[in-house]
Coordinates of C-alpha atoms in Angstrom, one line a residue:
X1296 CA 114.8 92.3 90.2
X1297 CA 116.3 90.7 92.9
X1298 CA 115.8 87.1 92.4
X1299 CA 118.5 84.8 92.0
X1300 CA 119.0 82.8 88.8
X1301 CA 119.1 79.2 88.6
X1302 CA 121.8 78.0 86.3
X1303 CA 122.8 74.3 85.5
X1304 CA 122.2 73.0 89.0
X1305 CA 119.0 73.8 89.3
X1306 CA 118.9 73.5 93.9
X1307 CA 121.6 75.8 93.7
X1308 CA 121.9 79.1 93.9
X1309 CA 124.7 80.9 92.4
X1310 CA 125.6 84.2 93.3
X1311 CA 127.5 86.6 91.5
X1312 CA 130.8 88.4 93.3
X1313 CA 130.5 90.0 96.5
X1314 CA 130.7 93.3 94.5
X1315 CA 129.3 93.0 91.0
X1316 CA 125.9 94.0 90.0
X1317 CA 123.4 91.5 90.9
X1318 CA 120.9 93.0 88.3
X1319 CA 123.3 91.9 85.4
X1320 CA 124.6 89.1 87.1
X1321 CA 121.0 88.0 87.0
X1322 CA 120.4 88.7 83.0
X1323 CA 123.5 87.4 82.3
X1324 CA 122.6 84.2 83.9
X1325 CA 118.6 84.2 83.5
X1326 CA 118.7 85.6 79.7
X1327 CA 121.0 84.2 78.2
X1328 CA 120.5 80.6 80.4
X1329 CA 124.4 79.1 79.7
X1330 CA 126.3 78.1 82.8
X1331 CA 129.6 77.5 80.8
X1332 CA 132.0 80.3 81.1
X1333 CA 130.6 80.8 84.7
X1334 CA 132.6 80.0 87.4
X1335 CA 130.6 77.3 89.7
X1336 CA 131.9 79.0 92.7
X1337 CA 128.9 78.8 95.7
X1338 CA 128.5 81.3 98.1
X1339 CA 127.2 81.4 101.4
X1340 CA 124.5 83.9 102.7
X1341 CA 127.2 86.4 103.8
X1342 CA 129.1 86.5 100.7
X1343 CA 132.2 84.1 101.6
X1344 CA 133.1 81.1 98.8
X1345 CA 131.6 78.0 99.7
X1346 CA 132.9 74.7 97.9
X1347 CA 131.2 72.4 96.4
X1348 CA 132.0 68.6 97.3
X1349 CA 132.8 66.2 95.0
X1350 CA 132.1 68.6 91.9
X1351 CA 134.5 67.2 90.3
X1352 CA 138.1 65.3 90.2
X1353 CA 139.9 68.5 89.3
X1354 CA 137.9 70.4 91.5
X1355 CA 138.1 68.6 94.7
X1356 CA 142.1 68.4 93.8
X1357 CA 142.3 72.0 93.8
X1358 CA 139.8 72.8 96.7
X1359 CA 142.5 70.4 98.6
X1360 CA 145.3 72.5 98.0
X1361 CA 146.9 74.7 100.8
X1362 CA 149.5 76.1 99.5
X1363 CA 150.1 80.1 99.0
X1364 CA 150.5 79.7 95.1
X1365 CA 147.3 77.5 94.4
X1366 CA 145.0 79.9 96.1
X1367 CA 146.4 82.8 94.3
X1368 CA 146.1 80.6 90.9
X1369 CA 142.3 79.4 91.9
X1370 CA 141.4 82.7 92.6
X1371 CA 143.4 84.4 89.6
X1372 CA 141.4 81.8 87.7
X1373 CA 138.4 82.9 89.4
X1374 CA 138.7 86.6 88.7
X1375 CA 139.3 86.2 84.8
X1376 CA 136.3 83.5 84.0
X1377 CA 134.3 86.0 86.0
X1378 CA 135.7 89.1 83.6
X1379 CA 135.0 87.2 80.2
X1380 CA 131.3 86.2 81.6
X1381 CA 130.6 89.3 82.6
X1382 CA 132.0 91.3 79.3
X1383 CA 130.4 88.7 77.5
X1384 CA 127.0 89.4 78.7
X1385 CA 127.0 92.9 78.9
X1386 CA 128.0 92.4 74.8
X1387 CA 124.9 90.6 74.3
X1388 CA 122.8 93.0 76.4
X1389 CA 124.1 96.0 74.5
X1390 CA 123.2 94.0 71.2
X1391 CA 119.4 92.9 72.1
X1392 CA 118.9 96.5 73.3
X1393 CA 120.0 98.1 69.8
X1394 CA 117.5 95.4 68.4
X1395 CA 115.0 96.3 70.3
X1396 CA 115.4 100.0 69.5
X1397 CA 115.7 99.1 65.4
X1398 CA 112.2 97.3 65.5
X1399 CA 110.8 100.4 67.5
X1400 CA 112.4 102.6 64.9
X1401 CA 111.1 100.8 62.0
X1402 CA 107.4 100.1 63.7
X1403 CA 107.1 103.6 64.3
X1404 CA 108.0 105.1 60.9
X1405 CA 105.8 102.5 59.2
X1406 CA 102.9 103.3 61.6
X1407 CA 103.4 107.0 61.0
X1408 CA 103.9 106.4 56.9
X1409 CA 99.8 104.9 56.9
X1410 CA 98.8 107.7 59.2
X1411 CA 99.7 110.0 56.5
X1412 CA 98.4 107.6 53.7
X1413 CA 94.6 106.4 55.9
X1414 CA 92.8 109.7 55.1
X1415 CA 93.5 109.9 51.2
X1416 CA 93.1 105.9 50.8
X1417 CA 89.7 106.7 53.1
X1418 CA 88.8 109.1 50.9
X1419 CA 89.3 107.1 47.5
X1420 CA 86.8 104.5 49.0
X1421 CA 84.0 106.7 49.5
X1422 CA 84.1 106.9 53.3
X1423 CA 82.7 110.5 54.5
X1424 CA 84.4 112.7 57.6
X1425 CA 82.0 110.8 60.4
X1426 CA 82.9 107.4 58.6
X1427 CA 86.8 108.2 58.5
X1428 CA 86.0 109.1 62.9
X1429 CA 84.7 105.7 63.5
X1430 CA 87.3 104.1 61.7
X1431 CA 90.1 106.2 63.6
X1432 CA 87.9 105.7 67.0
X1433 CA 87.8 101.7 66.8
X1434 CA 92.0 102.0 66.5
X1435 CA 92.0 103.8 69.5
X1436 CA 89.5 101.5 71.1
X1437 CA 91.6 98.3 70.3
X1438 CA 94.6 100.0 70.8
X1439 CA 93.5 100.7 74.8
X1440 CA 91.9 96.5 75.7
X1441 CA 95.1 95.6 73.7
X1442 CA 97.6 97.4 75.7
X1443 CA 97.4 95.6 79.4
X1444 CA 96.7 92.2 77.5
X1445 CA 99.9 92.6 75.3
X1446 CA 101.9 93.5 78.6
X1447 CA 100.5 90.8 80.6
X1448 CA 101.4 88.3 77.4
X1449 CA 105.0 89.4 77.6
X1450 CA 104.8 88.8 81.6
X1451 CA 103.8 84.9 81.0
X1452 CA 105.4 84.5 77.6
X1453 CA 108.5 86.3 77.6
X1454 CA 109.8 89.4 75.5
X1455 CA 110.5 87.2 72.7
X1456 CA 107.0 85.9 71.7
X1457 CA 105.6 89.3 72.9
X1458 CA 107.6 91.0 69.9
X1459 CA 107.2 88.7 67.6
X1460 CA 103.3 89.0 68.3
X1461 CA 103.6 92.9 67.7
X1462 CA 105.4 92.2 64.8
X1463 CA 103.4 90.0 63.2
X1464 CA 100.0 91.5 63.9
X1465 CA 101.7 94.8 61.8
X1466 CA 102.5 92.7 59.1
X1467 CA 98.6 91.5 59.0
X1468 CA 97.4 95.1 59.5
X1469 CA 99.8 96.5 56.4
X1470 CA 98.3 93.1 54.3
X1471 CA 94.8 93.9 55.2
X1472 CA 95.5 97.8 54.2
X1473 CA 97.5 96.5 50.9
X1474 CA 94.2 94.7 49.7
X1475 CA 91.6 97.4 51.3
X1476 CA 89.9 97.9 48.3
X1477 CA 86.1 98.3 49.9
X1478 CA 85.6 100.1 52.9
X1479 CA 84.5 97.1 55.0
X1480 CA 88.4 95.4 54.4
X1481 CA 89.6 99.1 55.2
X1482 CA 88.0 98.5 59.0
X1483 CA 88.4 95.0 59.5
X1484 CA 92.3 96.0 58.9
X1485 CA 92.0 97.9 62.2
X1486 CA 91.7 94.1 64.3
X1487 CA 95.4 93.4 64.0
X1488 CA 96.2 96.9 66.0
X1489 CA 94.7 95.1 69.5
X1490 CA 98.4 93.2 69.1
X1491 CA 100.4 96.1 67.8
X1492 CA 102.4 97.7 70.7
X1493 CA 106.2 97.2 69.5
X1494 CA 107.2 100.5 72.2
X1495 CA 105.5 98.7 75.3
X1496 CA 107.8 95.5 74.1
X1497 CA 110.8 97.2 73.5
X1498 CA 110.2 99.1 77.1
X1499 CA 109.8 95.7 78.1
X1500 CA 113.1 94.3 77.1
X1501 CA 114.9 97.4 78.6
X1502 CA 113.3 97.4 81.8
X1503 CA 114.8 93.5 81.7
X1504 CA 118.3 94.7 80.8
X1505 CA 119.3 97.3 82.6
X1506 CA 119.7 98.2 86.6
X1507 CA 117.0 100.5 88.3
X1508 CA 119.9 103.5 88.1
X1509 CA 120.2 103.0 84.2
X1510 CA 116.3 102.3 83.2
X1511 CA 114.6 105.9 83.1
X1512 CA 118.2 106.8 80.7
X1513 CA 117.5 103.9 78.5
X1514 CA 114.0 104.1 77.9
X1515 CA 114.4 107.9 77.7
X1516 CA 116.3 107.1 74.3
X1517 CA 113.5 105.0 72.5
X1518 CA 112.1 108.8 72.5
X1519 CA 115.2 109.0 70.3
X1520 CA 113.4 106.3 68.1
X1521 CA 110.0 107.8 67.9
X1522 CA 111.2 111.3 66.6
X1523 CA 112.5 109.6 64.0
X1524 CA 110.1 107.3 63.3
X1525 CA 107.4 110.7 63.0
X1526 CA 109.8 112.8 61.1
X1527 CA 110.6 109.7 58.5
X1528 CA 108.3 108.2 58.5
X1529 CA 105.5 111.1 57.8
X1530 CA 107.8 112.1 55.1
X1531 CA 108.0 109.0 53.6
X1532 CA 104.4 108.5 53.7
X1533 CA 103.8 111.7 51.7
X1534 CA 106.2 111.1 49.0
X1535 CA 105.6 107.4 48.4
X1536 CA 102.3 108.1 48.0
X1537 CA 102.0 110.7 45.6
X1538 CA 104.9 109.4 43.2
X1539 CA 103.8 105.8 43.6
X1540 CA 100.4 105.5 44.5
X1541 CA 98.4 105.2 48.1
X1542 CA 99.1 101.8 48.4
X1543 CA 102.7 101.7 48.0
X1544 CA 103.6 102.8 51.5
X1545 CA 101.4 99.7 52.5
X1546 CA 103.6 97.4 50.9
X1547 CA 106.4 98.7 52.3
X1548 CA 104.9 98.5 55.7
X1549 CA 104.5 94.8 55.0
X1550 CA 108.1 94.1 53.7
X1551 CA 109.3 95.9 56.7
X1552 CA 107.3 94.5 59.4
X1553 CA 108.1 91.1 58.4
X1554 CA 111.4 91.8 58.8
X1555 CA 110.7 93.1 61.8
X1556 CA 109.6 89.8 63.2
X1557 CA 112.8 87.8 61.5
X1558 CA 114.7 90.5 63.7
X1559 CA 112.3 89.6 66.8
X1560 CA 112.8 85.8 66.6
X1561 CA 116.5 85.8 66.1
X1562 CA 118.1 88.9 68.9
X1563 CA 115.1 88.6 71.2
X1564 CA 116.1 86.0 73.9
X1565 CA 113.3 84.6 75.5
X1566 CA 114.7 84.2 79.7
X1567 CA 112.6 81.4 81.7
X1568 CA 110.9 82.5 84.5
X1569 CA 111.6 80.9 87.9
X1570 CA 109.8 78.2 89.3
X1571 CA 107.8 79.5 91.7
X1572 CA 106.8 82.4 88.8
X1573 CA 105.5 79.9 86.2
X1574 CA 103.2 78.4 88.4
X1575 CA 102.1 81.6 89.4
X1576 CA 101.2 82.5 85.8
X1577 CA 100.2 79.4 84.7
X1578 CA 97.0 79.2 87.0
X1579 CA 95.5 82.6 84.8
X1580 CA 94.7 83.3 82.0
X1581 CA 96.2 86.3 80.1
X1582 CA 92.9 87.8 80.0
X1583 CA 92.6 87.8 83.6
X1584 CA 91.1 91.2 84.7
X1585 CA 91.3 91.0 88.0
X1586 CA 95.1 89.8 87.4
X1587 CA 95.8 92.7 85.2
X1588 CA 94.9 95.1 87.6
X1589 CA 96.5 93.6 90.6
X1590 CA 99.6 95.5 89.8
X1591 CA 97.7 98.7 90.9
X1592 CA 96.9 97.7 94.2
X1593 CA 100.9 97.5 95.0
X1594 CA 101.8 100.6 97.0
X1595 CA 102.3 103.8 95.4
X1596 CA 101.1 102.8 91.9
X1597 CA 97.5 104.1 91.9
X1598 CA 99.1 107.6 92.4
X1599 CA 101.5 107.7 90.2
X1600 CA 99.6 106.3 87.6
X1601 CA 97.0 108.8 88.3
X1602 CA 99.5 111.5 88.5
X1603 CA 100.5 110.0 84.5
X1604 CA 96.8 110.2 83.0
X1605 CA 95.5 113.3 84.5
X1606 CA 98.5 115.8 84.7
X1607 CA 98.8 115.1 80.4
X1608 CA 95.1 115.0 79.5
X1609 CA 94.2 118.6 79.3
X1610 CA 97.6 118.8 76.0
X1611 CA 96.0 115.7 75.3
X1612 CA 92.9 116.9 73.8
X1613 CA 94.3 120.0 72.7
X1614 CA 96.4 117.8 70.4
X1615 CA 93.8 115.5 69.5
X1616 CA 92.0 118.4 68.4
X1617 CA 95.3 120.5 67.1
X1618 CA 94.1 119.4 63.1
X1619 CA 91.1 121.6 63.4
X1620 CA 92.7 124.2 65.9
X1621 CA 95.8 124.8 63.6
X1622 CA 93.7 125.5 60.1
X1623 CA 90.5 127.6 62.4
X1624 CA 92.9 129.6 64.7
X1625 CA 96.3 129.7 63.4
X1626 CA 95.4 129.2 59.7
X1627 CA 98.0 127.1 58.7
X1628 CA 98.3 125.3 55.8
X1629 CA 99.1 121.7 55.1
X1630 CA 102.7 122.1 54.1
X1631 CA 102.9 124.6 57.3
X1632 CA 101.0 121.6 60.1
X1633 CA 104.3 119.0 58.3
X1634 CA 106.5 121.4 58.9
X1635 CA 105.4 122.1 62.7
X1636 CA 104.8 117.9 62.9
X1637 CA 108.7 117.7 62.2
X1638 CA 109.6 120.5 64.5
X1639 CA 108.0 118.9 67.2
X1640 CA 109.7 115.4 66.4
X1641 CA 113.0 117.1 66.5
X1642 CA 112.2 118.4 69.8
X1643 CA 111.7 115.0 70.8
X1644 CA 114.5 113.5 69.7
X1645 CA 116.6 116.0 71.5
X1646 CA 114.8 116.0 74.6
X1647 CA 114.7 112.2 74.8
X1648 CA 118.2 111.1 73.3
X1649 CA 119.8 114.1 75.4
X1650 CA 118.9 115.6 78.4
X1651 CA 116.6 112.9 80.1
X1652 CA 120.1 110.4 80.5
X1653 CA 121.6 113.3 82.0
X1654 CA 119.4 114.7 84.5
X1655 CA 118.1 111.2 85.5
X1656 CA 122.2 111.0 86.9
X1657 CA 122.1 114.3 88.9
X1658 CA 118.1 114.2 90.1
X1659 CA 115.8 111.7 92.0
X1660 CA 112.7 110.7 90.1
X1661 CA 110.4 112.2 92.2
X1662 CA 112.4 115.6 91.8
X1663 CA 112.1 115.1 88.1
X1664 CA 108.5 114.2 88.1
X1665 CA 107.6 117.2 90.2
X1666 CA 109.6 119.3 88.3
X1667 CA 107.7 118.1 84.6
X1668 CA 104.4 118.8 86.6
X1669 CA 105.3 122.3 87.4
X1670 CA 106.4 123.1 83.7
X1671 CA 103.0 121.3 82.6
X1672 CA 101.6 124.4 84.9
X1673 CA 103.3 126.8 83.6
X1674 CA 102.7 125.4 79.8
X1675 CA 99.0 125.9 80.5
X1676 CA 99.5 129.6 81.9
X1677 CA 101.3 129.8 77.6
X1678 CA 98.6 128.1 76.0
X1679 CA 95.8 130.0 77.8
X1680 CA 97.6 133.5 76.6
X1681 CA 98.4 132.6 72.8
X1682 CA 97.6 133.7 69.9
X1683 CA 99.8 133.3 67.5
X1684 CA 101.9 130.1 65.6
X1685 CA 104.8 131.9 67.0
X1686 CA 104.1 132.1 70.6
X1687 CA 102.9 127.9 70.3
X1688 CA 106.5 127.5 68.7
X1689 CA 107.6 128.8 71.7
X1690 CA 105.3 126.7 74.2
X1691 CA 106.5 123.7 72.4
X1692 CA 109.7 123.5 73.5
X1693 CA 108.9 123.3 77.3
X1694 CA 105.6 120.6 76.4
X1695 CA 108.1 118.6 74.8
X1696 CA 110.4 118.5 77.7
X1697 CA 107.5 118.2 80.5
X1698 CA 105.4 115.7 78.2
X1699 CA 108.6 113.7 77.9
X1700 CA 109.9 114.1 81.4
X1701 CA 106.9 113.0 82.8
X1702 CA 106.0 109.9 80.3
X1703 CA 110.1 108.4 80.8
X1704 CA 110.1 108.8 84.3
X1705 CA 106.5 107.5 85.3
X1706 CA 107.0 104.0 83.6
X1707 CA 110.7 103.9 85.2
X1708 CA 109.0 104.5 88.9
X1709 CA 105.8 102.4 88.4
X1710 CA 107.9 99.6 86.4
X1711 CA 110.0 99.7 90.0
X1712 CA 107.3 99.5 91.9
X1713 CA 105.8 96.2 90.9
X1714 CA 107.6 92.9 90.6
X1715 CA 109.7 91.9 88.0
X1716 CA 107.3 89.3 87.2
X1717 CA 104.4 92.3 86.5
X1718 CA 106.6 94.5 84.6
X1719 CA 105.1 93.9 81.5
X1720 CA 101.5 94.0 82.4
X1721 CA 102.6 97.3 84.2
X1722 CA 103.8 98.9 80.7
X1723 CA 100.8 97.5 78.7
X1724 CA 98.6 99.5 81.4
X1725 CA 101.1 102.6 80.7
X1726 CA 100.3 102.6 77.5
X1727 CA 96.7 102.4 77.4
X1728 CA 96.9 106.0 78.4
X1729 CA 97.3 107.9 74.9
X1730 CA 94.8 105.5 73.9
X1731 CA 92.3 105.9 76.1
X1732 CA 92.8 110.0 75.4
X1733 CA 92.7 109.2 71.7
X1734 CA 89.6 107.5 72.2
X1735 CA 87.5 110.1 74.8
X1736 CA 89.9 113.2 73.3
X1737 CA 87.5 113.7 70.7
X1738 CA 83.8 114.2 72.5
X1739 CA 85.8 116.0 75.5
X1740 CA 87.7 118.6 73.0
X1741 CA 84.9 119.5 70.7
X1742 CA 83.0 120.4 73.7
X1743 CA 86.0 122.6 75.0
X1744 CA 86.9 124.1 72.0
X1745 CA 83.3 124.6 70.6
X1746 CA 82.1 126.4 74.1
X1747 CA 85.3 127.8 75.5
X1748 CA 87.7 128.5 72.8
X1749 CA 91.2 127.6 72.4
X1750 CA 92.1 129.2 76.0
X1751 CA 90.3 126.6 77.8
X1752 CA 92.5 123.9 77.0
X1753 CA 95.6 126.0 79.1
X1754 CA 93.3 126.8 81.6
X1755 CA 92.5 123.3 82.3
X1756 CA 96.2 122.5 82.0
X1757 CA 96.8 125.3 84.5
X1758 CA 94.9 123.7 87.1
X1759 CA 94.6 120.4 86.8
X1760 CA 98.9 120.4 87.0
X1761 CA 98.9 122.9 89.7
X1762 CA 96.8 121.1 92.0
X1763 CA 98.7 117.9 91.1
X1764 CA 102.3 120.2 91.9
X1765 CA 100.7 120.5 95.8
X1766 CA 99.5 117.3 95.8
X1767 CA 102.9 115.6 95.2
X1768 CA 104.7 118.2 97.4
X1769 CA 102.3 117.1 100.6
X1770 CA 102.2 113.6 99.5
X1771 CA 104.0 110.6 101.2
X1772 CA 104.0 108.5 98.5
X1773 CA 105.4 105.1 99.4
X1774 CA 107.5 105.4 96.8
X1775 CA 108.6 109.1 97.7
X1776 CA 112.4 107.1 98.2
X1777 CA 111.9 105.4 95.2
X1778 CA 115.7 106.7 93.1
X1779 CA 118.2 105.8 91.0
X1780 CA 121.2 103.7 93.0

């Protein structure tokens, strides 16, 4: 993040005012790559103005004037190209952030309109319960390989062809689905998904836009995005389907992904990577193990990371398992479990469009990460003592804030930790974690809910996230100082 850009002289570096933000002077510059409106005012290591010789006629004219009034005018000229470059870029930047949060929005409620629609178009083709668990385990399964390849893609290809690979490997999974009319085209549909990760990308593009003190804020509010994305999008799905027919929501997914890509390819820039970075990245190959998990060997990451996978795994399972949990022990109905999906997503929304921007500006990270542990703790202590739907109502609302807590302000920390050139593969790695619980969530919970009961999943929760609480309270973490500035 704190490299300088290179602009049309390419030996030169060009600094931004001794008191602007250097993060957005850089994505002005970098991003956007137009030297135009930018001042070509040089500065010296300590900040002072350094002139250029012979940059021009004009130039050197001006440079040689002494007088009181031309300084004031060169430097009142100065001051306003500087203003109009720097409102012009942080224009742009607002505008390829609400991009990236429309193609999250409408990848998400897509994805969520098949999840509805899978089981019954399953079903239709003959495929049995064990069948339908294959089918749902080789999405996870492609979903987790696909994750740190997709991230380290965006890391050598930029954000641009990363999304637009999201994008279109959607529109080839809703195709495949819109033509699945034998069960082997209804799992060879599943291939694309290895591509699909449009929230990693957008995360990807936000971590590139915005300074360290604004990044856990903005990617707290693609949280906003997914709650709608569940609530819409699971609506949709129903609806569509039943008045339409099951492969209706399909072609919509098609129509909209597409567009998604159009969207990708036109607001996505696409900034060039320094020098020294590209030949970096241009020796390996992106799928380069040993290059993918570099980024955990920088310091600090391994712990947090494992701080993200095993302080959520316990509610993991428990909600990879809540479809049989909610009809054996609470006995809901289908119409009841959508009506608890959309509660949740609500929750979401709030929690992640609300209150994460707000106490990322009064508390540190770390204070913030503790703090979700501690609530996982006590959401444990709840889960182990239910037994009603009303008392998990209840439990909800603090899983919701510690799930969300903890996911937003892990991949800000880690995503600081690791050059800006890794970002991307650090994400992809981030979100191989639902995956991967997806994926051993099944085995682990039917064993825990068969031989324990419901109460084991809150006692694991308990203790798992209560020894995790002590551990970060003794720890010193590299990145312990790690804050917003």
């Amino acid at each position: 993040m704190s490299r300088l850009a290179l602009l049309a002289f390419p030996s030169w570096s060009l600094h931004g005012p001794p008191h602007s933000d250097p993060t957005r002077t850089r994505l002005s510059s970098e991003i956007w790559g137009s030297s135009e409106s930018l001042p070509l005012i040089l500065l010296d290591k300590r900040g002072g103005e350094k002139e250029k010789p012979a940059l021009s006629h004009s130039m050197s004219t001006m440079s040689g004037k002494n007088s009181p009034e031309g300084e004031e005018g060169a430097g009142r000229m100065k001051s306003e190209s500087w203003g109009q470059s720097n409102a012009m870029g942080e224009v742009r930047r607002g505008q390829v952030i609400l991009a990236a949060y429309l193609i999250v929005t409408l990848d998400l409620t897509f994805l969520f309109m098949q999840f509805g629609v899978i089981p019954y178009l399953a079903k239709n083709l003959g495929l049995d319960s064990v069948g339908f668990g294959y089918l749902q385990t080789i999405f996870g399964v492609l979903q987790l390989v696909g994750g740190p390849v997709f991230g380290r893609f965006a890391d050598q290809f930029g954000n641009r062809a990363a999304l637009t690979l999201s994008c279109a490997s959607a529109s080839a999974f809703f195709l495949l689905l819109s033509i699945s009319t034998s069960i082997p085209i209804l799992f060879l549909s599943r291939l694309p998904s290895v591509f699909m990760h449009g929230l990693p990308g957008a995360q990807k593009v936000i971590t590139d836009l915005t300074a360290p003190s604004e990044r856990a804020a903005a990617l707290g509010r693609l949280g906003l995005c997914f709650g709608v994305g569940v609530i819409i999008g699971s609506a949709l799905g129903g609806v569509i389907s039943t008045k339409f027919g099951v492969f209706v929501p399909m072609y919509l997914g098609l129509v909209g992904s597409l567009i998604n890509t159009v969207i990708s390819i036109v607001w996505i820039p696409s900034p060039a990577k320094p020098k020294s970075e590209q030949r970096k990245t241009e020796n390996s190959s992106v799928f380069n193990v040993r290059e993918i998990l570099r980024v955990m060997k920088f310091p600090g990451v391994m712990e947090i990371f494992l701080v993200k996978v095993l302080s959520g795994l316990p509610i993991g399972l428990f909600l990879v398992m809540f479809s049989i949990i909610s009809i054996e022990f609470f006995g809901l109905e289908a119409v009841e479990s959508g009506y608890l999906m959309s509660y949740f997503g609500v929750l979401q929304m709030v929690v992640q469009g609300l209150v994460i921007g707000k106490l990322t500006s009064h508390f540190t990270e770390q204070t913030l990460l503790k703090l979700s542990v501690f609530i996982f703790a006590g959401v444990g202590l709840g889960m182990a003592l239910m037994k009603t739907i009303w008392h998990y109502c209840i439990i909800v609302v603090p899983l919701v804030f510690a799930f969300n807590v903890q996911g937003t302000i892990t991949d800000s920390i880690l995503t600081k930790a690791v050059p800006s050139s890794d970002t991307g593969t650090m994400l992809g790695i981030c979100a191989s974690v639902h995956p991967l619980t997806r994926t051993v969530g099944p085995t682990l919970g039917v064993i825990l809910y068969e031989q324990y009961g419901v109460s084991s999943f809150g006692y694991l929760q308990l203790i798992v996230n209560l020894g995790l609480f002590v551990y970060l309270l003794k720890s010193k973490n590299p990145l312990r100082e790690t804050k917003s500035h």
